[in-house]
XYZ file of C-alpha atoms in Angstrom:
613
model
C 20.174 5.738 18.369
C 23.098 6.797 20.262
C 26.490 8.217 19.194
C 30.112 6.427 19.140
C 31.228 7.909 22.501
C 27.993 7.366 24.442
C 27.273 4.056 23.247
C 31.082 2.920 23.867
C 30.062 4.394 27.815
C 26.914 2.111 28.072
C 28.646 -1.017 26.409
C 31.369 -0.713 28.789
C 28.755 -0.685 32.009
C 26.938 -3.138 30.757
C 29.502 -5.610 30.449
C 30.933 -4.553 33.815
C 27.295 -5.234 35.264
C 27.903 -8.713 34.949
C 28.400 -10.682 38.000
C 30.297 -14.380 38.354
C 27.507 -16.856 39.015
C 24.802 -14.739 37.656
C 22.333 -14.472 34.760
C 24.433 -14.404 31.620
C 24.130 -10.838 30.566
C 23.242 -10.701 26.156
C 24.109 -6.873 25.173
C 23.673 -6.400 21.760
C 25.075 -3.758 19.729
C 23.152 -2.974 16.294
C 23.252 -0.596 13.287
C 23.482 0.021 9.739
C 26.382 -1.634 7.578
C 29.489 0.245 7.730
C 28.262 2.213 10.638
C 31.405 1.366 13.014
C 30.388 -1.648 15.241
C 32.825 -4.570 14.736
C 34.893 -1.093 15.773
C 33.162 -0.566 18.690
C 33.027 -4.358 19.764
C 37.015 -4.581 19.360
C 37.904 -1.443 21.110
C 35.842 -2.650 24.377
C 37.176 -5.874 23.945
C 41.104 -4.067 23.700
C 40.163 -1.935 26.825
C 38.160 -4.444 28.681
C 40.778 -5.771 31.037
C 41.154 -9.340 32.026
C 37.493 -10.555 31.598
C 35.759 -9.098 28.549
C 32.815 -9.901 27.015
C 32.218 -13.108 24.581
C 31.926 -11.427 21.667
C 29.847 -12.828 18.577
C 30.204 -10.916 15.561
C 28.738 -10.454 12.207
C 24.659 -12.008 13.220
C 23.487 -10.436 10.521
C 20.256 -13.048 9.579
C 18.069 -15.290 11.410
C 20.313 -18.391 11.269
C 23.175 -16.667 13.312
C 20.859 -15.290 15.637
C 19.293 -19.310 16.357
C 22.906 -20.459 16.410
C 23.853 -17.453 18.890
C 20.770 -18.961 21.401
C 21.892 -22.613 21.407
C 25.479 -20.974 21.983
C 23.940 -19.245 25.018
C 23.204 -22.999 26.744
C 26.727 -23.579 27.090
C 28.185 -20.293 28.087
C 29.253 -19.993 31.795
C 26.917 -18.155 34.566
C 28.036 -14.171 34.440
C 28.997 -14.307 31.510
C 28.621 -10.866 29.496
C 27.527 -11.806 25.934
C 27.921 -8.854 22.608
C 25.673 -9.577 20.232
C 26.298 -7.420 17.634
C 24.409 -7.338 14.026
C 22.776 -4.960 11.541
C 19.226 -5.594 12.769
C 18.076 -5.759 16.725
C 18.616 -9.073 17.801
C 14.819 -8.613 19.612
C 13.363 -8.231 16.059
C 14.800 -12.417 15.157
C 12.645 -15.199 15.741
C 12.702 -16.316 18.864
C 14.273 -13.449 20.844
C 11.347 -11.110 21.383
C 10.982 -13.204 25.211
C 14.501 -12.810 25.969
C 16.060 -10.378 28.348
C 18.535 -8.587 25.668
C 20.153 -5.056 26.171
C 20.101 -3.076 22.762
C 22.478 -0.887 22.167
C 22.106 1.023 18.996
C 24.697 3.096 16.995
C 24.075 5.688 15.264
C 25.570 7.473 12.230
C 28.455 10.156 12.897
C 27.195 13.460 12.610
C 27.961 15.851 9.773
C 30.087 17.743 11.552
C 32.524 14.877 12.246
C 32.202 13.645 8.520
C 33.841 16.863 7.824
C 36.226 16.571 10.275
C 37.243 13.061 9.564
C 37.437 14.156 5.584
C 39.781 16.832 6.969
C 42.112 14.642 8.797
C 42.539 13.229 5.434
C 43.352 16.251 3.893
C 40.674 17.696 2.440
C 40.134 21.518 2.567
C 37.713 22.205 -0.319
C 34.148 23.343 1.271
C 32.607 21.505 -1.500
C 34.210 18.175 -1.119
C 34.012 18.357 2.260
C 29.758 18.815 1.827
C 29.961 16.330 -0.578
C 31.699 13.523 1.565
C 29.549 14.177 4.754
C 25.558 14.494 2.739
C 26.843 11.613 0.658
C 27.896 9.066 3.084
C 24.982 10.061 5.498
C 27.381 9.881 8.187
C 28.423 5.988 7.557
C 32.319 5.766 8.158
C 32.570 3.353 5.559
C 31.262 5.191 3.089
C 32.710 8.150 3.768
C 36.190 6.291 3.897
C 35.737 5.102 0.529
C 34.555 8.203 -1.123
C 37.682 9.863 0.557
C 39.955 6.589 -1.120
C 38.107 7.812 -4.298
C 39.187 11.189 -3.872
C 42.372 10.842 -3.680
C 43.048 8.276 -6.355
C 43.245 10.662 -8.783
C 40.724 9.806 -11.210
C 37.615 11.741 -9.634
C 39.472 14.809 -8.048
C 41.341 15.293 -11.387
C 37.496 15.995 -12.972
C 35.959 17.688 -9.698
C 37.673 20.636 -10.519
C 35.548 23.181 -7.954
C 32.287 23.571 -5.878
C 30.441 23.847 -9.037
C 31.387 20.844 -10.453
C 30.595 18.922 -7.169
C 27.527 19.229 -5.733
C 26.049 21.357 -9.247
C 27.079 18.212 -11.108
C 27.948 16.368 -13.557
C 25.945 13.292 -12.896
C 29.231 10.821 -14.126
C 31.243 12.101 -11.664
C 29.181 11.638 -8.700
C 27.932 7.802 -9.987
C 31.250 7.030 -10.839
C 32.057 8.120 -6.819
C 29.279 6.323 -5.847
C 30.085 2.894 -7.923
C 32.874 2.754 -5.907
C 31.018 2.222 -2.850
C 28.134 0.482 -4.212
C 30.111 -2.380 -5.163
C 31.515 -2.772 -1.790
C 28.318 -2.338 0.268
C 26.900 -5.404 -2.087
C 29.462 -7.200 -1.240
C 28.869 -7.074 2.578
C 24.886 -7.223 2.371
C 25.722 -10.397 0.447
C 25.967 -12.042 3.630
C 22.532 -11.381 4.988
C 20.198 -13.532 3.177
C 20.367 -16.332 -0.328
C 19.704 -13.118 -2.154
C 17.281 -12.052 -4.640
C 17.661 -11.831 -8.187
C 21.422 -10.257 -9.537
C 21.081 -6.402 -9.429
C 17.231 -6.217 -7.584
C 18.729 -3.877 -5.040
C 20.462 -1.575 -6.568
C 17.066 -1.847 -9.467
C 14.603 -0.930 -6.301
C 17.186 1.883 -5.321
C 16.953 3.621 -8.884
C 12.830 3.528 -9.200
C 12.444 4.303 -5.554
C 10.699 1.460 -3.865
C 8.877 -1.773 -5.148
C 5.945 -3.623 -4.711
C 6.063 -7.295 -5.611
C 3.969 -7.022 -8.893
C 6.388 -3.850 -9.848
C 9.770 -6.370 -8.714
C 8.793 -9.215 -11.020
C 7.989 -6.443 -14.227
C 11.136 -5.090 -13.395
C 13.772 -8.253 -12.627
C 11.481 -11.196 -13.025
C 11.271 -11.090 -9.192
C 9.129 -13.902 -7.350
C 7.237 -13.567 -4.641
C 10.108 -15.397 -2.678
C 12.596 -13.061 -3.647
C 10.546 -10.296 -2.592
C 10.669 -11.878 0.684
C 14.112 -12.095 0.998
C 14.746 -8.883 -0.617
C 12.722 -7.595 2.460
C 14.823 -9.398 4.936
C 18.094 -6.862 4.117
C 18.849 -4.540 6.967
C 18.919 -1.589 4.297
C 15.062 -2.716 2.853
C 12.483 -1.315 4.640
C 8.690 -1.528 4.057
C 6.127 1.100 3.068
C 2.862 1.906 1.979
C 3.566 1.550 -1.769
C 5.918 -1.615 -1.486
C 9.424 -2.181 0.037
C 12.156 0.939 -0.324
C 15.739 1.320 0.712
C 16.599 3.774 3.023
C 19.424 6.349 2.759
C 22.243 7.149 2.125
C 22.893 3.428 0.690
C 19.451 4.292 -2.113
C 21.378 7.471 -3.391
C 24.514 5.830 -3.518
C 22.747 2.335 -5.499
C 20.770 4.793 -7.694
C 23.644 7.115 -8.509
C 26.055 4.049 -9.539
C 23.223 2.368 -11.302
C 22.673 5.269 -13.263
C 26.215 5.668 -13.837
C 26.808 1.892 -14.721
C 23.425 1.300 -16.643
C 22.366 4.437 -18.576
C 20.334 2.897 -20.917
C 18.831 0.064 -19.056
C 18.422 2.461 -16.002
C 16.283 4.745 -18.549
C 14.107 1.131 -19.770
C 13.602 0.835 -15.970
C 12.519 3.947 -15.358
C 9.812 4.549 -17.816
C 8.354 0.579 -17.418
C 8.592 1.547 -13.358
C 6.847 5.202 -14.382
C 3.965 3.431 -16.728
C 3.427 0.738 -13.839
C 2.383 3.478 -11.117
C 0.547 5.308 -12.608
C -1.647 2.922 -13.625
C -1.828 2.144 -9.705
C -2.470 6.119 -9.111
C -6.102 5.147 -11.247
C -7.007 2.128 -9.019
C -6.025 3.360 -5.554
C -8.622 4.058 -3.091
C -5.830 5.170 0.033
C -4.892 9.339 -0.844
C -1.623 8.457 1.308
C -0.994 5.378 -1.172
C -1.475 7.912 -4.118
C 0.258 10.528 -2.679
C 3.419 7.646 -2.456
C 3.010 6.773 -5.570
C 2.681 10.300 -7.365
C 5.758 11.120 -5.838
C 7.843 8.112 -6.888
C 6.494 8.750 -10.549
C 7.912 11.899 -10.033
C 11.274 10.542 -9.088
C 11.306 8.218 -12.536
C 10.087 10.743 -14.992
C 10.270 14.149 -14.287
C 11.852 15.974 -16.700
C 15.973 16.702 -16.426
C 15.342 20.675 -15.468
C 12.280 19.356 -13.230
C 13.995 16.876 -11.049
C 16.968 18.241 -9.339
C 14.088 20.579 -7.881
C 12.294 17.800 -5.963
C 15.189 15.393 -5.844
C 18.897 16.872 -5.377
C 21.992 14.536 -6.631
C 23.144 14.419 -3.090
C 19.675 14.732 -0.524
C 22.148 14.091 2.315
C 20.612 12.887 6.012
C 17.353 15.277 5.549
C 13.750 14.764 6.863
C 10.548 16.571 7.438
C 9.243 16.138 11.274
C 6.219 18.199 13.178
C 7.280 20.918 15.138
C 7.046 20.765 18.557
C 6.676 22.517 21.886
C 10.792 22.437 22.348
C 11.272 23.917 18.472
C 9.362 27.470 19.945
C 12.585 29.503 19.315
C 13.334 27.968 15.874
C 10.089 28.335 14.761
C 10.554 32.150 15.617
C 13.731 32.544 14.188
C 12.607 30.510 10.908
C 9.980 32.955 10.923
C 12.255 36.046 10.971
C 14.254 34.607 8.238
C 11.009 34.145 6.165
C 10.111 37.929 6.559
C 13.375 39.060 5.927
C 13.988 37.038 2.432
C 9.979 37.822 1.339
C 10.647 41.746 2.651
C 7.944 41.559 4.870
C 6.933 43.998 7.641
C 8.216 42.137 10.750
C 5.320 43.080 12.943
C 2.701 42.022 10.280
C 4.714 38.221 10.264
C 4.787 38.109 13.918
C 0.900 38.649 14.088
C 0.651 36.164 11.238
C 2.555 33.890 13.085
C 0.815 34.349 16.496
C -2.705 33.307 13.890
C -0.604 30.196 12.843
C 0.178 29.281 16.513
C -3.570 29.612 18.002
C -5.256 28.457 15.294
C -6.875 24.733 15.231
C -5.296 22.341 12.374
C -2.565 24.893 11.977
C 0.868 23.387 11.575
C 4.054 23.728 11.527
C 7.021 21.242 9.961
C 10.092 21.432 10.275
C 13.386 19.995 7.773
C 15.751 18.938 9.679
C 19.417 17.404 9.123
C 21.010 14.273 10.688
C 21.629 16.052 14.174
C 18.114 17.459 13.974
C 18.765 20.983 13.653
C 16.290 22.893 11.547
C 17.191 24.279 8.368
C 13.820 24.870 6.935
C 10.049 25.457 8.020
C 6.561 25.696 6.543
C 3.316 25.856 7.390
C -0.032 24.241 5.835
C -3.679 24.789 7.681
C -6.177 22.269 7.001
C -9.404 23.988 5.274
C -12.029 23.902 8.074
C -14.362 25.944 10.325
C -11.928 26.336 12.788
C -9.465 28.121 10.956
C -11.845 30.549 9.035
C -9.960 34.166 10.822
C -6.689 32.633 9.544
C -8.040 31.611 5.993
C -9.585 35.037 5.877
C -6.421 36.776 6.470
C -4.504 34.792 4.278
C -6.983 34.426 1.446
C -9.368 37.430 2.083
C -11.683 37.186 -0.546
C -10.692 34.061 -2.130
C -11.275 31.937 1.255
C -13.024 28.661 0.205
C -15.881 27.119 1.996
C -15.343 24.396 4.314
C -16.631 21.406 2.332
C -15.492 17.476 1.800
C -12.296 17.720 -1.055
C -11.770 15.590 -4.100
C -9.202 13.701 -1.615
C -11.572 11.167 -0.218
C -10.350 11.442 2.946
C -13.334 13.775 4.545
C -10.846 16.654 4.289
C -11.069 20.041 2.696
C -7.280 20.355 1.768
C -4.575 22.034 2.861
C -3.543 26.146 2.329
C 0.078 26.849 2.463
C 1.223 30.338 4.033
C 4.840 30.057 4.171
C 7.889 28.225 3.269
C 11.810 28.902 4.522
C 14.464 27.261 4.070
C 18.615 27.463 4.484
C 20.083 29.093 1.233
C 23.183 26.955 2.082
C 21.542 23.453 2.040
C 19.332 23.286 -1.424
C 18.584 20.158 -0.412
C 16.527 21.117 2.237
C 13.751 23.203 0.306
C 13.762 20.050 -2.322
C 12.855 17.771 0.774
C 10.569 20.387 2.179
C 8.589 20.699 -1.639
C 8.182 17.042 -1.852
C 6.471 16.916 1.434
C 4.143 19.896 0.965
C 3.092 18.114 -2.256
C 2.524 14.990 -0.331
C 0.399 16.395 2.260
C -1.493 18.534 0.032
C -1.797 14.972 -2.840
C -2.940 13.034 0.953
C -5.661 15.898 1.338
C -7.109 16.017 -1.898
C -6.120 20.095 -2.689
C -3.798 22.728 -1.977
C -4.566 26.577 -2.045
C -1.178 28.893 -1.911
C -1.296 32.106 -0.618
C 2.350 34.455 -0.974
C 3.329 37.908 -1.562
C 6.997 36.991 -3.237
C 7.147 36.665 -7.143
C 9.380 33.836 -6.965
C 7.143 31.359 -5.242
C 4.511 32.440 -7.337
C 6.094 32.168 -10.564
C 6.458 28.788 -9.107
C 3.267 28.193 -7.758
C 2.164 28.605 -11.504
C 4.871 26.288 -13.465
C 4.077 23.554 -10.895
C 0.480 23.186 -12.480
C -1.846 25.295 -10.061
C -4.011 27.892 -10.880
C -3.572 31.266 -9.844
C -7.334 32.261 -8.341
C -6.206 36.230 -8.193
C -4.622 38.479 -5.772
C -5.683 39.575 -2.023
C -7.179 42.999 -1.429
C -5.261 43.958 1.107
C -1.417 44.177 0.923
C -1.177 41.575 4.204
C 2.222 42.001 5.057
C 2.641 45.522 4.291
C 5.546 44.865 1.921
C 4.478 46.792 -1.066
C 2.903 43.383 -2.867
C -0.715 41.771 -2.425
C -0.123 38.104 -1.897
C -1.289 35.851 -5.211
C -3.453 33.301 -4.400
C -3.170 29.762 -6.328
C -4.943 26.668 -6.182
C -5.015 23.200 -6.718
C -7.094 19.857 -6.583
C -5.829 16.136 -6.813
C -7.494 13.536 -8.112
C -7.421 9.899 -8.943
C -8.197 11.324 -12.187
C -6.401 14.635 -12.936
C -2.993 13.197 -11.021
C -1.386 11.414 -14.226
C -2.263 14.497 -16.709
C -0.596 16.388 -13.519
C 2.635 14.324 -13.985
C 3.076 14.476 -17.508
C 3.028 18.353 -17.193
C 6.045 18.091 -15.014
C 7.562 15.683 -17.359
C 7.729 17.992 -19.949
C 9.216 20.513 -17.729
C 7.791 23.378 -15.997
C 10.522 24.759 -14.348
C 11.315 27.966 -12.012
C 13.358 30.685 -13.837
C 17.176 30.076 -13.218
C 17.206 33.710 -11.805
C 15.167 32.991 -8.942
C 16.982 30.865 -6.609
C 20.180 33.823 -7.080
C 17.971 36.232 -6.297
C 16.550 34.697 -3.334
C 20.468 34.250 -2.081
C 21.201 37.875 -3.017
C 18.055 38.829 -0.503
C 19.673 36.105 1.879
C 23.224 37.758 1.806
C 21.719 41.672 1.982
C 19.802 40.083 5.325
C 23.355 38.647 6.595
C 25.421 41.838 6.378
C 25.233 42.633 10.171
C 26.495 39.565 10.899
C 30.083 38.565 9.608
C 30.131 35.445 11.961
C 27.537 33.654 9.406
C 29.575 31.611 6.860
C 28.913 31.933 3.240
C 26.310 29.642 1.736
C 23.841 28.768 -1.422
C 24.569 29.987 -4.469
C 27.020 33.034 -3.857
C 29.417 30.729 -2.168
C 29.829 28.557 -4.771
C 30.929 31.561 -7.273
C 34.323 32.597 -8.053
C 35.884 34.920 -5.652
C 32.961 34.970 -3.106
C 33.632 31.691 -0.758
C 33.794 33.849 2.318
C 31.276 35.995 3.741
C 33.520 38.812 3.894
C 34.054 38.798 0.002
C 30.313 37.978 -0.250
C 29.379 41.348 1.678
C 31.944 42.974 0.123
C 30.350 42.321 -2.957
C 27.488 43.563 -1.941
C 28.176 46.594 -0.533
C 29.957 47.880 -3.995
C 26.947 47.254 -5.802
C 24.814 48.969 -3.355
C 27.226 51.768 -3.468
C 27.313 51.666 -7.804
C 23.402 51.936 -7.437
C 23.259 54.499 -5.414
C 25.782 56.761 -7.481
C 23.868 55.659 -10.237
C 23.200 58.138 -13.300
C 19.573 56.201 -13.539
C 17.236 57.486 -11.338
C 15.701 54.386 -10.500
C 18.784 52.980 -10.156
C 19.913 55.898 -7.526
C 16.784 54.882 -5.743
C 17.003 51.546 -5.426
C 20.911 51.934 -4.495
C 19.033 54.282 -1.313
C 16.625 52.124 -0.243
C 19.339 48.918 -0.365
C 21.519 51.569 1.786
C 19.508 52.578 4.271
C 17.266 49.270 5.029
C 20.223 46.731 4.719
C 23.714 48.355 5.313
C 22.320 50.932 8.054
C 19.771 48.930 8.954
C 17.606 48.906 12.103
C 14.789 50.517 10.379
C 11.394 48.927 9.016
C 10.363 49.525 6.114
C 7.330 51.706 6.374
C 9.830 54.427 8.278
C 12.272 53.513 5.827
C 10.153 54.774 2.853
C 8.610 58.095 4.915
C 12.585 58.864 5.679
C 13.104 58.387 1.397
C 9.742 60.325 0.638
C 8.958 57.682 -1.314
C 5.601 55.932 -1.138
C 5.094 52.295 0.092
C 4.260 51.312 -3.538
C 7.483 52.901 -5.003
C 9.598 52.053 -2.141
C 8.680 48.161 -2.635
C 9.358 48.343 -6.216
C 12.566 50.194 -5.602
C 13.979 47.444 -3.250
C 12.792 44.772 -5.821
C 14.313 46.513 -8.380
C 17.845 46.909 -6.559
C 17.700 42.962 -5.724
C 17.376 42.883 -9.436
C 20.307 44.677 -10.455
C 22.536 43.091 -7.991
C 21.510 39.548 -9.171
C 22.267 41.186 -12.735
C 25.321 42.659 -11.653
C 26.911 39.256 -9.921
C 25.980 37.290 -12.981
C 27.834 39.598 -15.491
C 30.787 39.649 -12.744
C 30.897 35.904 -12.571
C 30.578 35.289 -16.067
């Protein structure tokens, strides 16, 4: 898809292209609802001169697009013909033989959310983020959470950052109602409709089959038809889904508007699945399906985790020979958060690269920048040197897994993601349990307590620790493991349901490593958790933060505490050292030195609690 500006440039040469007495020329201009096009078509029109095109608006089913062909018969030689709908007009019956030229818009990008939200006053970072990963770059929605806004109601309650994006679920379903109702309203038009409220029903559970749609709404299997024929519906493996932003914004209000019934929907939606889980043969069905069961029942602490209030315009794509320098500079954010000797990850990565069934995927936002990276190695012959370095002595044997699928599984070696976009590592979780539920097992190799401690409350079992201390960061990596099964799936789920959960402290202590890794560069703006904290929205009162505390440590009447304060002081605030020559400059050893600079990251996430409080 193409953006406002360059599509605006190709409509207008198109429609100049046409020549009196020649071939009528059909342009058509597509895209999602509210995306801008009736916009478009009348600004071209405005600008077009003396002879525009004939412009037919609003073909937004299959009867417009027949009436728009027996219009064509009687339309002049040369004449230049905008077709514009939700759907490609090539996709109708009876177009796929016709010469058309598509034209397809494309959201706005984040960055001109925000800047449209500023023209209408807004200033608060929050909002701002709110307004641009809610709408998912959709003018009209964006227009009408900005109407919302400002109307009083909702900006008297969103009272800061916090309260925004951390949540109060009313708030942003009462935001989202607003919308909801209009973007019904409009879809209205594209088909006789389904039964009252099916949409915005699929929306909340996550996608439907046509069994699941007549448990759920008394749905026939002609209203699954038509429900399919909406340009927001799109099908999948486990049944027909809508696609974002308009199935956060139909879930949130439903949610908001229904509590109760949206609960009674959830759990009959839940039970229905996982039955399905049982009887699958297809792991990628299963996978689908474990993961919308996960979306209906996970437990309150569990689900913000996988599924944020706001995902925003996120997805998980292969890397790929263009993404060489992100993947590098993903990887030298990974080492820095995990405290990881930089020349041991840039071997490790150098194994990842040249290593068969080795990949890498990257989350990426609406513009497709990467905030986020991980990789997963399938289990196989070719990648025994890399399983042996990861794993040492707890490499498995290559052998057929419990997936069905002829694979061995999947081992994960890193994840990284952007401590300012949450989101991001929620999308990038969900797909590492998808791959590894497609492959049958997963086997988790890390040095960094917080991913273990969550390796362990998500269900798998921890098979030991390495020998060897692989990235010479003071910590042998833990090694935890996994199988998935038609049969152990469900128990799986209910686990989650009940709520294993990472420690609160982890994700702030993972942003306090973030912000001790940014203090050489002031240009970086403040992000994750810190930013959202009273007094620390920039990232000059973030590292001034920081500093102090190093600076308290280190005058410290603890020992340990003096320590720690020295080793925060020398590797982050001086920096340009490693941390080996770090620790010889000290005279401490590597195993003191490591606990040291855990320790310090300990007392600072202490310290900015207590101060925040």
């Amino acid at each position: 898809m193409v953006a406002y500006t360059d599509a605006r440039r190709r409509l207008s040469a198109l429609v100049r292209g046409a020549r009196p007495g020649g071939p009528v020329v059909v342009v058509n201009l597509c895209g999602p609802v509210g995306v801008g096009k009736s916009r478009l078509a009348s600004a071209l029109v405005a600008g077009g001169g003396a002879v525009g095109p004939l412009v037919v608006d609003g073909v937004d089913h299959d009867g417009h697009a027949e009436a728009v062909r027996e219009l064509l018969a009687g339309v002049a030689p040369g004449t230049c013909v905008l077709v514009v709908g939700r759907r490609p007009l090539v996709s109708r019956p009876g177009w796929s033989d016709r010469p058309v030229e598509t034209v397809p818009l494309s959201p706005w990008s984040r960055t001109a959310v925000r800047r449209f939200a500023r023209s209408r006053g807004v200033r608060d970072p929050a909002r701002l983020d709110l307004v641009a990963d809610l709408s998912g770059g959709i003018p009209l929605i964006a227009d009408r959470l900005l109407c919302a806004l400002a109307g009083g109601g909702h900006a008297d309650v969103l009272g800061g950052p916090a309260d925004v994006l951390g949540g109060p679920a009313d708030v942003l379903g009462g935001l989202a109602d607003v919308v909801a109702g209009e973007l019904l309203r409009r879809l209205a038009v594209e088909t006789a409709g389904p039964p009252p409220g099916a949409l915005p029903v699929v929306a909340t559970v996550g996608g439907a089959d046509a069994d699941l749609l007549a448990a759920l709404v008394q749905g026939t299997p002609a209203d699954f038809d038509r429900l399919s024929a909406l340009s927001v519906v799109r099908p999948e493996a486990h049944g027909l889904v809508v696609v974002e932003p308009f199935r956060t914004i139909f879930e949130l209000a439903y949610r908001w508007r229904h509590p109760v019934t949206a609960r009674t929907l959830l759990d009959k939606g839940s039970a229905h699945r996982r039955r399905q889980i049982t009887r699958t043969g297809d792991p990628g069905v299963r996978a689908k399906l474990a993961d919308q069961v996960l979306h209906m029942s996970a437990h309150p602490q569990v689900r913000p985790i996988f599924f944020p209030p706001v995902p925003g315009p996120l997805r998980v794509r292969a890397a790929e020979a263009a993404d060489e320098d992100d993947i590098v500079r993903l990887t030298r954010q990974w080492a820095g958060m995990e405290a990881l000797d930089p020349r041991r990850a840039d071997r490790m990565l150098e194994l990842w690269m040249t290593t068969p069934g080795s990949r890498f995927d990257l989350v990426v936002d609406g513009d497709d920048r990467p905030l986020g990276m991980t990789n997963m190695t399938g289990i196989g012959a070719g990648a025994a040197p890399l399983l042996e370095a990861l794993l040492q002595q707890h490499a498995p044997p290559p052998a057929p897994s419990p997936g069905g699928d002829g694979s061995a599984g999947v081992v994960l070696g890193m994840l990284v993601t952007a401590p300012r976009r949450p989101a991001a590592r929620a999308v990038m979780l969900r797909h590492i349990l998808a791959t590894a539920m497609a492959s049958g097992r997963v086997v988790v190799s890390t040095p960094w307590a917080p991913y273990q401690r969550l390796s362990e409350r998500m269900g798998l079992v921890r098979m030991g620790e390495t020998r060897d201390d692989l990235f010479r960061c003071g910590r042998r990596s833990g090694v935890f493991a996994r199988s998935f099964t038609p049969r152990n799936l469900p128990g799986w789920l209910r686990q989650l349901e009940r709520g294993a959960v990472p420690a609160e402290d982890d994700a702030l202590a993972e942003a306090v490593r973030a912000a001790l890794a940014r203090l050489g560069d002031p240009r970086r703006p403040a992000e994750g958790p810190l930013a959202a904290m009273p007094g620390l929205g920039s990232p000059e009162a973030i590292a001034a933060f920081v500093r102090r505390q190093v600076e308290a440590l280190a005058n410290s009447g603890s020992p340990v505490d003096q320590e720690a304060g020295r080793v925060l002081s020398l590797y982050y605030l001086r920096g340009g050292i490693a941390h080996e020559a770090a620790a010889h400059r000290l005279h401490l050893s590597r195993a003191t030195y490591f606990r040291r600079l855990d320790h310090g990251v300990r007392r600072l996430t202490e310290a900015l609690r207590a101060a925040t409080r």
